[in-house]
Amino acid sequence: MIILHDEDTLLHETVELLGSKLIPAFESPSRIKAIVQSINHSGKHDLRTITASAADQTSAVELAKATHSTGYLSHIQHVFKQWLDEGLVEEHGSVLPECFRLHNTANSKLKPPKDTFARPGYYAFDMSSGISQHSWRAIIASANLAVQAAHLLLPTSPTSASATNGDETEAKSVLALCRPPGHHCSGQQAGGYCYINNIALAITTFRHFSPPAQKTRRTSNPHFSSTSRLKFAILDLDFHHGNGTQELFYGDPNVLYVSIHGEDEFPYYTGAASETGPPAPDPAHGTNLNLPLATGSSFDEYLRKLHVALQAVRDFKADYLLVSLGFDTFHLDPLGKFDIRTENYKVMGWQVRSALRDIPGVIALEGGYVVDRLGENLLNFLEGWEI
Ligand code: Q9C
Ligand code: ZN
């Protein structure tokens, strides 16, 4: 597997509340360090450590504007320095929100507060979205990894890994070691450790940089015109529902979002099976599939949902697959509640890949918080994938 990593992703280091105690965030730089160490030790994969150039960073920000508002991006970039200058945070501290935007009949068009201290609450939906001194660099490096992974799969890219391996049915895939993760974040609210939706940037990259011939594709479906836009299927395997990704593509008939996640868990307000896209006859009806799974579920129960998910992805006939890969489904995870073991990830990887072998895919890392088991869990998933 081609695996992309950028050391700048280690620069983001923040805190969160555990009950009423402020602790170092579970989403920590040590996660990526542990994964990289395991990959190196295995000697098995094509690990490419890259550094986003100034041009890459500019390009990632431009691509991010298709997903996030400029006010939001500017806030994430500058808020730490503004807090520092106003004495609201110490050099090694974190910016955290206080008062979230609230439903309000009198003023439906809420503007960001003028008060520097109040602004983080406008641009976040929870308190697991702190911003430290160098967070922005890590956030952009993380997004750039997803962008570069997409570039490697584009048919015309000079650095292309090429769409296939020579064998027509064997499409390439690239894993991006994204950190911070992305699937909880949509237009202009950080949350759940996410700031930029990395998967969405990969999709924007495919759309923006595909050669004209691929931008529109022929379809055999007589109900649509002879050409349609590129189609994408997102398979979200993180323990948590990817509310941000769902929100971004809910009305998009060319993007299928499928998620298996803990029922009634964070982020609490989304992820129900009833969320199937806009009502018919909207063309996006049916392009959202939530498969909530009871907490405590076994791997057998998980596999049953996975088969439903994979069948939906197959039926959608996407041009590209995006996998939001989280290891917080692990039985020991502090934030997850499924009974999934290390060896199960090999089966999981094999199941996904054997069902979707013909679709080129970007795999982006999301959650997973048992740091000293992350490496082996990921290696098992990849081993299954590459059988
Ligand atoms: N303070 C991902 O797995 N809640 N995000 C933490 C402890 C946030 C999970 C509760 C969980 C976010 C990408
Ligand atoms: Zn998660």
CSV table of N, CA and C in Angstrom, one decimal, residues 44-184:
chain,number,residue,atom,x,y,z
A,44,LYS,N,6.7,-3.5,5.2
A,44,LYS,CA,5.8,-4.1,4.2
A,44,LYS,C,5.3,-3.0,3.2
A,45,HIS,N,5.2,-1.8,3.6
A,45,HIS,CA,4.4,-0.8,2.8
A,45,HIS,C,5.3,0.2,2.2
A,46,ASP,N,4.8,0.9,1.2
A,46,ASP,CA,5.5,2.0,0.6
A,46,ASP,C,5.1,3.3,1.3
A,47,LEU,N,5.8,3.5,2.4
A,47,LEU,CA,5.5,4.7,3.3
A,47,LEU,C,6.2,5.9,2.7
A,48,ARG,N,5.5,7.0,2.3
A,48,ARG,CA,6.1,8.2,1.8
A,48,ARG,C,5.9,9.3,2.7
A,49,THR,N,7.0,9.8,3.3
A,49,THR,CA,6.9,11.0,4.2
A,49,THR,C,7.0,12.2,3.3
A,50,ILE,N,6.0,13.0,3.3
A,50,ILE,CA,6.1,14.2,2.4
A,50,ILE,C,6.0,15.5,3.3
A,51,THR,N,6.3,16.6,2.8
A,51,THR,CA,6.1,17.9,3.5
A,51,THR,C,5.4,18.8,2.5
A,52,ALA,N,4.3,19.3,2.9
A,52,ALA,CA,3.5,20.2,2.1
A,52,ALA,C,4.3,21.5,1.8
A,53,SER,N,4.6,21.7,0.5
A,53,SER,CA,5.3,22.9,0.1
A,53,SER,C,4.4,24.1,0.3
A,54,ALA,N,4.9,25.3,0.2
A,54,ALA,CA,4.1,26.5,0.3
A,54,ALA,C,3.0,26.5,-0.8
A,55,ALA,N,3.3,26.0,-2.0
A,55,ALA,CA,2.3,25.9,-3.0
A,55,ALA,C,1.2,24.9,-2.7
A,56,ASP,N,1.7,23.7,-2.1
A,56,ASP,CA,0.7,22.7,-1.7
A,56,ASP,C,-0.3,23.3,-0.7
A,57,GLN,N,0.3,24.0,0.3
A,57,GLN,CA,-0.5,24.6,1.4
A,57,GLN,C,-1.6,25.6,0.8
A,58,THR,N,-1.1,26.4,-0.1
A,58,THR,CA,-2.0,27.4,-0.8
A,58,THR,C,-3.1,26.6,-1.5
A,59,SER,N,-2.7,25.6,-2.2
A,59,SER,CA,-3.6,24.8,-3.0
A,59,SER,C,-4.7,24.1,-2.1
A,60,ALA,N,-4.2,23.5,-1.0
A,60,ALA,CA,-5.1,22.9,0.0
A,60,ALA,C,-6.1,23.8,0.5
A,61,VAL,N,-5.7,25.1,0.8
A,61,VAL,CA,-6.6,26.1,1.3
A,61,VAL,C,-7.6,26.4,0.3
A,62,GLU,N,-7.2,26.6,-1.0
A,62,GLU,CA,-8.1,26.9,-2.1
A,62,GLU,C,-9.1,25.8,-2.2
A,63,LEU,N,-8.7,24.5,-2.2
A,63,LEU,CA,-9.6,23.4,-2.3
A,63,LEU,C,-10.6,23.3,-1.1
A,64,ALA,N,-10.1,23.7,0.0
A,64,ALA,CA,-10.9,23.7,1.2
A,64,ALA,C,-12.0,24.7,1.1
A,65,LYS,N,-11.9,25.7,0.3
A,65,LYS,CA,-12.9,26.7,0.2
A,65,LYS,C,-14.2,26.2,-0.5
A,66,ALA,N,-14.0,25.0,-1.2
A,66,ALA,CA,-15.2,24.4,-1.8
A,66,ALA,C,-16.1,23.8,-0.7
A,67,THR,N,-15.5,23.5,0.5
A,67,THR,CA,-16.2,22.8,1.6
A,67,THR,C,-16.5,23.7,2.8
A,68,HIS,N,-15.5,24.6,3.1
A,68,HIS,CA,-15.6,25.4,4.3
A,68,HIS,C,-15.7,26.9,3.9
A,69,SER,N,-16.3,27.7,4.8
A,69,SER,CA,-16.4,29.1,4.5
A,69,SER,C,-15.1,29.8,4.7
A,70,THR,N,-14.8,30.9,4.0
A,70,THR,CA,-13.6,31.6,4.2
A,70,THR,C,-13.4,32.2,5.6
A,71,GLY,N,-14.6,32.6,6.2
A,71,GLY,CA,-14.5,33.1,7.5
A,71,GLY,C,-14.1,32.1,8.5
A,72,TYR,N,-14.6,30.9,8.3
A,72,TYR,CA,-14.2,29.7,9.2
A,72,TYR,C,-12.8,29.4,9.1
A,73,LEU,N,-12.3,29.3,7.8
A,73,LEU,CA,-10.9,28.9,7.6
A,73,LEU,C,-10.0,30.0,8.2
A,74,SER,N,-10.3,31.2,8.0
A,74,SER,CA,-9.5,32.3,8.5
A,74,SER,C,-9.5,32.3,10.1
A,75,HIS,N,-10.7,32.0,10.6
A,75,HIS,CA,-10.7,31.8,12.1
A,75,HIS,C,-9.8,30.7,12.6
A,76,ILE,N,-9.9,29.6,12.0
A,76,ILE,CA,-9.0,28.4,12.4
A,76,ILE,C,-7.5,28.8,12.3
A,77,GLN,N,-7.2,29.5,11.2
A,77,GLN,CA,-5.8,29.9,11.0
A,77,GLN,C,-5.3,30.9,12.0
A,78,HIS,N,-6.2,31.9,12.3
A,78,HIS,CA,-5.6,33.1,13.1
A,78,HIS,C,-6.0,33.1,14.6
A,79,VAL,N,-7.0,32.3,15.0
A,79,VAL,CA,-7.5,32.6,16.3
A,79,VAL,C,-6.5,32.4,17.4
A,80,PHE,N,-5.6,31.4,17.3
A,80,PHE,CA,-4.6,31.2,18.4
A,80,PHE,C,-3.8,32.5,18.6
A,81,LYS,N,-3.3,33.1,17.5
A,81,LYS,CA,-2.4,34.3,17.6
A,81,LYS,C,-3.3,35.5,18.2
A,82,GLN,N,-4.5,35.5,17.8
A,82,GLN,CA,-5.4,36.6,18.3
A,82,GLN,C,-5.6,36.4,19.8
A,83,TRP,N,-5.8,35.2,20.3
A,83,TRP,CA,-6.0,34.9,21.7
A,83,TRP,C,-4.7,35.2,22.4
A,84,LEU,N,-3.6,34.9,21.8
A,84,LEU,CA,-2.3,35.1,22.5
A,84,LEU,C,-2.0,36.6,22.6
A,85,ASP,N,-2.3,37.3,21.6
A,85,ASP,CA,-2.1,38.8,21.6
A,85,ASP,C,-2.9,39.5,22.6
A,86,GLU,N,-4.1,38.9,22.8
A,86,GLU,CA,-5.0,39.6,23.8
A,86,GLU,C,-4.9,38.9,25.2
A,87,GLY,N,-3.9,38.1,25.4
A,87,GLY,CA,-3.6,37.5,26.7
A,87,GLY,C,-4.7,36.5,27.1
A,88,LEU,N,-5.4,35.9,26.2
A,88,LEU,CA,-6.4,35.0,26.5
A,88,LEU,C,-5.9,33.5,26.6
A,89,VAL,N,-4.7,33.3,26.1
A,89,VAL,CA,-4.2,31.9,26.1
A,89,VAL,C,-2.7,32.1,26.3
A,90,GLU,N,-2.1,31.0,26.9
A,90,GLU,CA,-0.6,31.0,27.0
A,90,GLU,C,0.0,30.3,25.8
A,91,GLU,N,1.3,30.5,25.6
A,91,GLU,CA,1.9,30.0,24.4
A,91,GLU,C,1.7,28.5,24.2
A,92,HIS,N,1.7,27.7,25.3
A,92,HIS,CA,1.5,26.2,25.1
A,92,HIS,C,0.1,25.8,25.5
A,93,GLY,N,-0.8,26.8,25.5
A,93,GLY,CA,-2.2,26.5,25.8
A,93,GLY,C,-3.1,26.2,24.6
A,94,SER,N,-4.4,26.1,24.8
A,94,SER,CA,-5.3,25.8,23.7
A,94,SER,C,-6.5,26.8,23.7
A,95,VAL,N,-6.9,27.2,22.6
A,95,VAL,CA,-8.2,27.9,22.4
A,95,VAL,C,-9.3,27.0,22.5
A,96,LEU,N,-10.3,27.3,23.4
A,96,LEU,CA,-11.5,26.4,23.5
A,96,LEU,C,-12.7,27.3,23.4
A,97,PRO,N,-13.8,26.8,22.9
A,97,PRO,CA,-15.1,27.6,22.8
A,97,PRO,C,-15.7,27.7,24.2
A,98,GLU,N,-16.5,28.8,24.3
A,98,GLU,CA,-17.3,29.0,25.5
A,98,GLU,C,-18.8,28.9,25.2
A,99,CYS,N,-19.3,29.8,24.5
A,99,CYS,CA,-20.7,29.9,24.2
A,99,CYS,C,-21.0,29.5,22.7
A,100,PHE,N,-21.7,28.4,22.5
A,100,PHE,CA,-22.0,28.0,21.1
A,100,PHE,C,-23.1,28.8,20.5
A,101,ARG,N,-23.1,28.8,19.2
A,101,ARG,CA,-24.2,29.6,18.5
A,101,ARG,C,-25.5,28.9,18.9
A,102,LEU,N,-26.5,29.7,19.1
A,102,LEU,CA,-27.8,29.2,19.5
A,102,LEU,C,-28.9,29.5,18.6
A,103,HIS,N,-29.9,28.6,18.7
A,103,HIS,CA,-31.2,28.8,17.9
A,103,HIS,C,-31.8,30.1,18.4
A,104,ASN,N,-32.3,30.8,17.4
A,104,ASN,CA,-32.7,32.2,17.8
A,104,ASN,C,-33.7,32.7,16.7
A,105,THR,N,-35.0,32.8,17.1
A,105,THR,CA,-36.0,33.3,16.1
A,105,THR,C,-35.8,34.7,15.7
A,106,ALA,N,-35.3,35.5,16.6
A,106,ALA,CA,-35.1,37.0,16.3
A,106,ALA,C,-34.0,37.2,15.2
A,107,ASN,N,-33.0,36.4,15.2
A,107,ASN,CA,-31.9,36.6,14.4
A,107,ASN,C,-31.4,35.3,13.7
A,108,SER,N,-31.9,35.0,12.6
A,108,SER,CA,-31.6,33.8,11.9
A,108,SER,C,-30.2,33.8,11.2
A,109,LYS,N,-29.8,35.0,10.9
A,109,LYS,CA,-28.5,35.1,10.2
A,109,LYS,C,-27.4,35.6,11.2
A,110,LEU,N,-27.0,34.6,12.1
A,110,LEU,CA,-26.0,34.9,13.1
A,110,LEU,C,-24.7,35.3,12.5
A,111,LYS,N,-24.1,36.3,13.0
A,111,LYS,CA,-22.7,36.7,12.6
A,111,LYS,C,-21.7,36.3,13.7
A,112,PRO,N,-20.5,36.1,13.3
A,112,PRO,CA,-19.5,35.7,14.3
A,112,PRO,C,-19.3,36.9,15.3
A,113,PRO,N,-19.2,36.6,16.6
A,113,PRO,CA,-19.1,37.7,17.6
A,113,PRO,C,-17.8,38.5,17.4
A,114,LYS,N,-17.9,39.8,17.7
A,114,LYS,CA,-16.8,40.7,17.6
A,114,LYS,C,-15.7,40.3,18.7
A,115,ASP,N,-16.1,39.8,19.8
A,115,ASP,CA,-15.3,39.5,20.9
A,115,ASP,C,-14.4,38.3,20.6
A,116,THR,N,-13.1,38.5,20.6
A,116,THR,CA,-12.1,37.4,20.2
A,116,THR,C,-12.4,36.1,21.1
A,117,PHE,N,-12.7,36.3,22.3
A,117,PHE,CA,-12.9,35.2,23.3
A,117,PHE,C,-14.2,34.4,22.9
A,118,ALA,N,-15.1,35.1,22.3
A,118,ALA,CA,-16.4,34.5,22.1
A,118,ALA,C,-16.4,33.7,20.7
A,119,ARG,N,-15.6,34.1,19.8
A,119,ARG,CA,-15.6,33.6,18.4
A,119,ARG,C,-15.5,32.1,18.3
A,120,PRO,N,-14.6,31.4,19.0
A,120,PRO,CA,-14.5,30.0,18.8
A,120,PRO,C,-15.9,29.2,19.0
A,121,GLY,N,-16.8,29.8,19.8
A,121,GLY,CA,-18.1,29.1,20.0
A,121,GLY,C,-18.9,29.2,18.7
A,122,TYR,N,-18.7,30.2,17.9
A,122,TYR,CA,-19.4,30.3,16.7
A,122,TYR,C,-19.0,29.3,15.6
A,123,TYR,N,-17.7,29.0,15.7
A,123,TYR,CA,-17.1,28.1,14.7
A,123,TYR,C,-16.8,26.7,15.2
A,124,ALA,N,-17.5,26.3,16.2
A,124,ALA,CA,-17.3,24.9,16.7
A,124,ALA,C,-18.7,24.4,17.2
A,125,PHE,N,-18.8,23.1,17.3
A,125,PHE,CA,-20.1,22.5,17.9
A,125,PHE,C,-19.8,21.7,19.2
A,126,ASP,N,-18.5,21.5,19.5
A,126,ASP,CA,-18.3,20.9,20.8
A,126,ASP,C,-16.9,21.4,21.4
A,127,MET,N,-16.5,20.8,22.5
A,127,MET,CA,-15.3,21.2,23.1
A,127,MET,C,-14.1,20.3,22.8
A,128,SER,N,-14.3,19.4,21.9
A,128,SER,CA,-13.2,18.5,21.5
A,128,SER,C,-12.6,19.1,20.2
A,129,SER,N,-12.4,20.4,20.1
A,129,SER,CA,-12.0,21.0,18.9
A,129,SER,C,-11.0,22.2,19.3
A,130,GLY,N,-10.2,22.0,20.3
A,130,GLY,CA,-9.2,23.0,20.7
A,130,GLY,C,-8.2,23.3,19.6
A,131,ILE,N,-7.7,24.5,19.7
A,131,ILE,CA,-6.7,25.0,18.7
A,131,ILE,C,-5.4,25.4,19.5
A,132,SER,N,-4.3,24.7,19.2
A,132,SER,CA,-3.0,25.1,19.8
A,132,SER,C,-2.2,25.9,18.8
A,133,GLN,N,-1.0,26.3,19.3
A,133,GLN,CA,-0.2,27.3,18.5
A,133,GLN,C,0.0,26.9,17.1
A,134,HIS,N,0.4,25.6,16.8
A,134,HIS,CA,0.7,25.2,15.5
A,134,HIS,C,-0.4,24.3,14.8
A,135,SER,N,-1.6,24.4,15.4
A,135,SER,CA,-2.6,23.5,14.9
A,135,SER,C,-2.9,23.7,13.4
A,136,TRP,N,-2.9,25.0,12.9
A,136,TRP,CA,-3.2,25.2,11.5
A,136,TRP,C,-2.3,24.5,10.6
A,137,ARG,N,-1.0,24.5,10.9
A,137,ARG,CA,0.0,23.8,10.0
A,137,ARG,C,-0.4,22.3,9.9
A,138,ALA,N,-0.8,21.7,11.1
A,138,ALA,CA,-1.1,20.3,11.1
A,138,ALA,C,-2.4,20.1,10.3
A,139,ILE,N,-3.4,21.0,10.5
A,139,ILE,CA,-4.7,20.8,9.8
A,139,ILE,C,-4.5,20.9,8.3
A,140,ILE,N,-3.6,21.8,7.8
A,140,ILE,CA,-3.4,21.9,6.4
A,140,ILE,C,-2.6,20.7,5.9
A,141,ALA,N,-1.6,20.3,6.7
A,141,ALA,CA,-0.8,19.1,6.3
A,141,ALA,C,-1.7,17.9,6.2
A,142,SER,N,-2.6,17.7,7.1
A,142,SER,CA,-3.6,16.6,7.1
A,142,SER,C,-4.4,16.7,5.8
A,143,ALA,N,-5.0,17.8,5.6
A,143,ALA,CA,-5.8,18.0,4.4
A,143,ALA,C,-5.0,17.7,3.1
A,144,ASN,N,-3.8,18.2,3.1
A,144,ASN,CA,-2.9,18.0,1.9
A,144,ASN,C,-2.7,16.5,1.7
A,145,LEU,N,-2.6,15.7,2.7
A,145,LEU,CA,-2.3,14.3,2.5
A,145,LEU,C,-3.5,13.7,1.7
A,146,ALA,N,-4.7,14.1,2.0
A,146,ALA,CA,-5.9,13.5,1.3
A,146,ALA,C,-5.9,14.0,-0.1
A,147,VAL,N,-5.5,15.3,-0.3
A,147,VAL,CA,-5.4,15.9,-1.7
A,147,VAL,C,-4.3,15.1,-2.5
A,148,GLN,N,-3.2,14.9,-1.9
A,148,GLN,CA,-2.1,14.2,-2.6
A,148,GLN,C,-2.4,12.7,-2.9
A,149,ALA,N,-3.2,12.1,-2.0
A,149,ALA,CA,-3.6,10.7,-2.2
A,149,ALA,C,-4.5,10.7,-3.4
A,150,ALA,N,-5.4,11.7,-3.6
A,150,ALA,CA,-6.3,11.7,-4.7
A,150,ALA,C,-5.4,11.9,-6.0
A,151,HIS,N,-4.5,12.9,-5.9
A,151,HIS,CA,-3.6,13.1,-7.1
A,151,HIS,C,-3.0,11.8,-7.6
A,152,LEU,N,-2.6,11.0,-6.7
A,152,LEU,CA,-1.9,9.7,-7.0
A,152,LEU,C,-2.8,8.8,-7.8
A,153,LEU,N,-4.1,9.0,-7.7
A,153,LEU,CA,-5.1,8.1,-8.4
A,153,LEU,C,-5.6,8.7,-9.6
A,154,LEU,N,-5.3,10.0,-9.9
A,154,LEU,CA,-5.8,10.6,-11.1
A,154,LEU,C,-5.2,10.0,-12.3
A,155,PRO,N,-6.0,9.8,-13.4
A,155,PRO,CA,-5.4,9.1,-14.5
A,155,PRO,C,-4.3,9.8,-15.3
A,156,THR,N,-4.3,11.2,-15.2
A,156,THR,CA,-3.2,11.9,-16.0
A,156,THR,C,-2.1,12.4,-15.2
A,157,SER,N,-2.2,12.3,-13.9
A,157,SER,CA,-1.1,12.8,-13.0
A,157,SER,C,0.3,12.3,-13.4
A,158,PRO,N,1.3,13.2,-13.5
A,158,PRO,CA,2.6,12.7,-13.8
A,158,PRO,C,3.2,11.8,-12.7
A,159,THR,N,2.7,12.0,-11.5
A,159,THR,CA,3.1,11.1,-10.3
A,159,THR,C,2.1,10.0,-10.1
A,160,SER,N,1.3,9.8,-11.1
A,160,SER,CA,0.2,8.8,-10.9
A,160,SER,C,0.6,7.4,-10.7
A,161,ALA,N,0.0,6.8,-9.7
A,161,ALA,CA,0.2,5.4,-9.4
A,161,ALA,C,-0.6,4.6,-10.5
A,162,SER,N,-1.3,5.3,-11.4
A,162,SER,CA,-2.1,4.8,-12.5
A,162,SER,C,-3.4,4.2,-11.9
A,163,ALA,N,-4.5,4.3,-12.6
A,163,ALA,CA,-5.8,3.8,-12.1
A,163,ALA,C,-5.7,2.3,-11.8
A,164,THR,N,-5.0,1.6,-12.6
A,164,THR,CA,-5.0,0.1,-12.4
A,164,THR,C,-3.5,-0.4,-12.3
A,165,ASN,N,-3.4,-1.6,-12.0
A,165,ASN,CA,-2.1,-2.3,-11.8
A,165,ASN,C,-1.7,-3.0,-13.1
A,166,GLY,N,-2.4,-2.7,-14.2
A,166,GLY,CA,-2.1,-3.5,-15.4
A,166,GLY,C,-3.3,-4.5,-15.6
A,167,ASP,N,-3.7,-5.0,-14.4
A,167,ASP,CA,-4.9,-5.9,-14.4
A,167,ASP,C,-6.1,-5.0,-14.3
A,168,GLU,N,-7.0,-5.1,-15.3
A,168,GLU,CA,-8.1,-4.2,-15.4
A,168,GLU,C,-9.0,-4.1,-14.1
A,169,THR,N,-9.1,-5.2,-13.4
A,169,THR,CA,-10.0,-5.3,-12.3
A,169,THR,C,-9.4,-4.9,-11.0
A,170,GLU,N,-8.1,-4.6,-11.0
A,170,GLU,CA,-7.4,-4.3,-9.8
A,170,GLU,C,-7.0,-2.8,-9.7
A,171,ALA,N,-7.9,-2.0,-9.0
A,171,ALA,CA,-7.7,-0.6,-8.9
A,171,ALA,C,-6.7,-0.3,-7.8
A,172,LYS,N,-6.0,0.8,-7.9
A,172,LYS,CA,-5.1,1.2,-6.9
A,172,LYS,C,-5.8,1.8,-5.7
A,173,SER,N,-5.1,1.8,-4.5
A,173,SER,CA,-5.6,2.6,-3.4
A,173,SER,C,-4.4,3.2,-2.7
A,174,VAL,N,-4.7,4.3,-2.0
A,174,VAL,CA,-3.6,5.1,-1.3
A,174,VAL,C,-4.2,5.4,0.1
A,175,LEU,N,-3.4,5.2,1.1
A,175,LEU,CA,-3.8,5.5,2.5
A,175,LEU,C,-3.1,6.8,2.9
A,176,ALA,N,-3.9,7.8,3.4
A,176,ALA,CA,-3.4,9.0,3.9
A,176,ALA,C,-3.5,9.0,5.4
A,177,LEU,N,-2.3,9.2,6.1
A,177,LEU,CA,-2.3,9.2,7.5
A,177,LEU,C,-2.7,10.6,8.0
A,178,CYS,N,-4.0,10.9,7.8
A,178,CYS,CA,-4.5,12.2,8.2
A,178,CYS,C,-4.6,12.4,9.7
A,179,ARG,N,-4.2,13.5,10.2
A,179,ARG,CA,-4.4,14.0,11.6
A,179,ARG,C,-4.2,15.5,11.6
A,180,PRO,N,-5.1,16.2,12.2
A,180,PRO,CA,-6.4,15.8,12.7
A,180,PRO,C,-7.3,15.2,11.7
A,181,PRO,N,-8.3,14.4,12.2
A,181,PRO,CA,-9.3,13.7,11.3
A,181,PRO,C,-10.3,14.7,10.7
A,182,GLY,N,-11.3,14.2,10.0
A,182,GLY,CA,-12.1,15.2,9.3
A,182,GLY,C,-13.6,15.0,9.3
A,183,HIS,N,-14.1,13.7,9.6
A,183,HIS,CA,-15.5,13.4,9.2
A,183,HIS,C,-16.6,14.1,10.0
A,184,HIS,N,-16.2,14.7,11.1
A,184,HIS,CA,-17.2,15.4,11.9
A,184,HIS,C,-17.5,16.8,11.5
